[in-house]
Short mmCIF file of C-alpha atoms in Angstrom, two decimals:
data_model
loop_
_atom_site.label_atom_id
_atom_site.label_comp_id
_atom_site.label_asym_id
_atom_site.label_seq_id
_atom_site.Cartn_x
_atom_site.Cartn_y
_atom_site.Cartn_z
CA ASN A 1450 112.16 111.15 94.61
CA LEU A 1451 110.57 112.36 91.38
CA LEU A 1452 111.10 116.03 92.12
CA ALA A 1453 114.81 115.56 92.76
CA ALA A 1454 115.20 113.49 89.59
CA GLY A 1455 113.29 116.10 87.58
CA ALA A 1456 115.58 118.84 88.85
CA MET A 1457 118.64 117.00 87.52
CA SER A 1458 117.37 115.81 84.15
CA THR A 1459 114.33 115.31 81.97
CA LEU A 1460 111.79 113.30 83.87
CA MET A 1461 109.73 110.64 82.10
CA VAL A 1462 106.93 108.74 83.83
CA ARG A 1463 105.54 105.54 82.32
CA TYR A 1464 102.05 104.78 83.61
CA LEU A 1465 100.33 101.45 82.97
CA THR A 1466 96.61 102.02 82.45
CA MET A 1467 94.63 99.29 84.16
CA PRO A 1468 90.94 98.57 83.62
CA GLY A 1469 88.64 100.23 86.11
CA HIS A 1470 91.39 102.37 87.66
CA ASN A 1471 91.29 105.68 85.77
CA GLU A 1472 89.45 107.74 88.36
CA ARG A 1473 90.96 106.36 91.55
CA CYS A 1474 94.54 105.92 90.31
CA LEU A 1475 95.34 107.81 87.10
CA ARG A 1476 93.50 111.04 87.94
CA PRO A 1477 95.42 111.70 91.22
CA VAL A 1478 98.74 110.81 89.55
CA ALA A 1479 98.03 113.10 86.59
CA LYS A 1480 97.02 115.93 88.91
CA TRP A 1481 100.19 115.54 91.01
CA ILE A 1482 102.44 115.51 87.95
CA ALA A 1483 100.67 118.52 86.43
CA THR A 1484 101.12 120.43 89.69
CA ASN A 1485 104.63 119.34 90.66
CA ALA A 1486 106.41 118.32 87.45
CA PRO A 1487 104.59 119.94 84.51
CA GLU A 1488 107.55 119.53 82.13
CA CYS A 1489 107.56 115.77 82.69
CA ARG A 1490 107.17 113.51 79.67
CA PHE A 1491 104.29 111.16 80.41
CA THR A 1492 103.88 107.83 78.63
CA LEU A 1493 100.47 106.24 78.93
CA MET A 1494 100.90 102.50 78.43
CA THR A 1495 97.60 100.95 77.40
CA GLY A 1496 98.66 97.34 76.82
CA TYR A 1497 97.72 95.83 80.17
CA VAL A 1498 97.10 92.08 79.86
CA PRO A 1499 95.90 90.02 82.82
CA ALA A 1500 98.78 87.84 83.97
CA TRP A 1501 98.67 84.12 84.56
CA GLN A 1502 95.91 83.23 87.04
CA ALA A 1503 94.67 86.83 87.29
CA ARG A 1504 91.12 85.58 86.87
CA ASP A 1505 91.60 83.25 89.84
CA PHE A 1506 92.70 86.06 92.16
CA ASP A 1507 90.63 88.97 90.93
CA ARG A 1508 87.11 88.60 89.64
CA GLY A 1509 86.88 92.35 89.04
CA SER A 1510 88.44 94.78 86.65
CA LEU A 1511 92.01 93.44 86.69
CA SER A 1512 90.93 90.11 85.20
CA ARG A 1513 90.21 91.74 81.84
CA LEU A 1514 91.67 94.06 79.24
CA ALA A 1515 90.89 97.78 79.29
CA ASP A 1516 88.23 98.57 76.71
CA ARG A 1517 88.43 101.38 74.15
CA ALA A 1518 86.30 103.69 76.26
CA GLU A 1519 88.66 103.30 79.24
CA VAL A 1520 91.70 103.99 77.07
CA ALA A 1521 89.98 107.08 75.63
CA GLN A 1522 89.08 108.21 79.15
CA ALA A 1523 92.70 107.77 80.27
CA LEU A 1524 93.92 109.92 77.38
CA ALA A 1525 91.26 112.52 78.18
CA ILE A 1526 92.41 112.68 81.80
CA THR A 1527 96.03 113.29 80.82
CA ARG A 1528 94.94 116.00 78.36
CA GLU A 1529 92.68 117.57 81.00
CA PHE A 1530 95.75 118.16 83.15
CA GLY A 1531 97.88 119.28 80.20
CA LEU A 1532 100.42 116.47 80.44
CA ARG A 1533 102.88 115.93 77.61
CA THR A 1534 101.42 112.50 76.83
CA GLU A 1535 102.59 109.76 74.53
CA GLU A 1536 100.49 106.64 74.10
CA HIS A 1537 102.24 103.28 74.01
CA VAL A 1538 100.42 100.00 73.48
#
């Protein structure tokens, strides 16, 4: 449980940004962390690379890299919620 872990030590969350998933995935996570664990260190990992055969299984967003606009949007979302964000490629 993240709240229990955060009560015992410094909590750090590493979030892998995936193309096409900022609004439906990152935004709710960022909001929850901002509300429940505001002192959390948040690392936004932007180096998603489609794994072997990803194009065969997913013809949508996960079969490609995140573009610069998506990475910028992800950073903007974390800043919107005031998260202590570090970017890691």
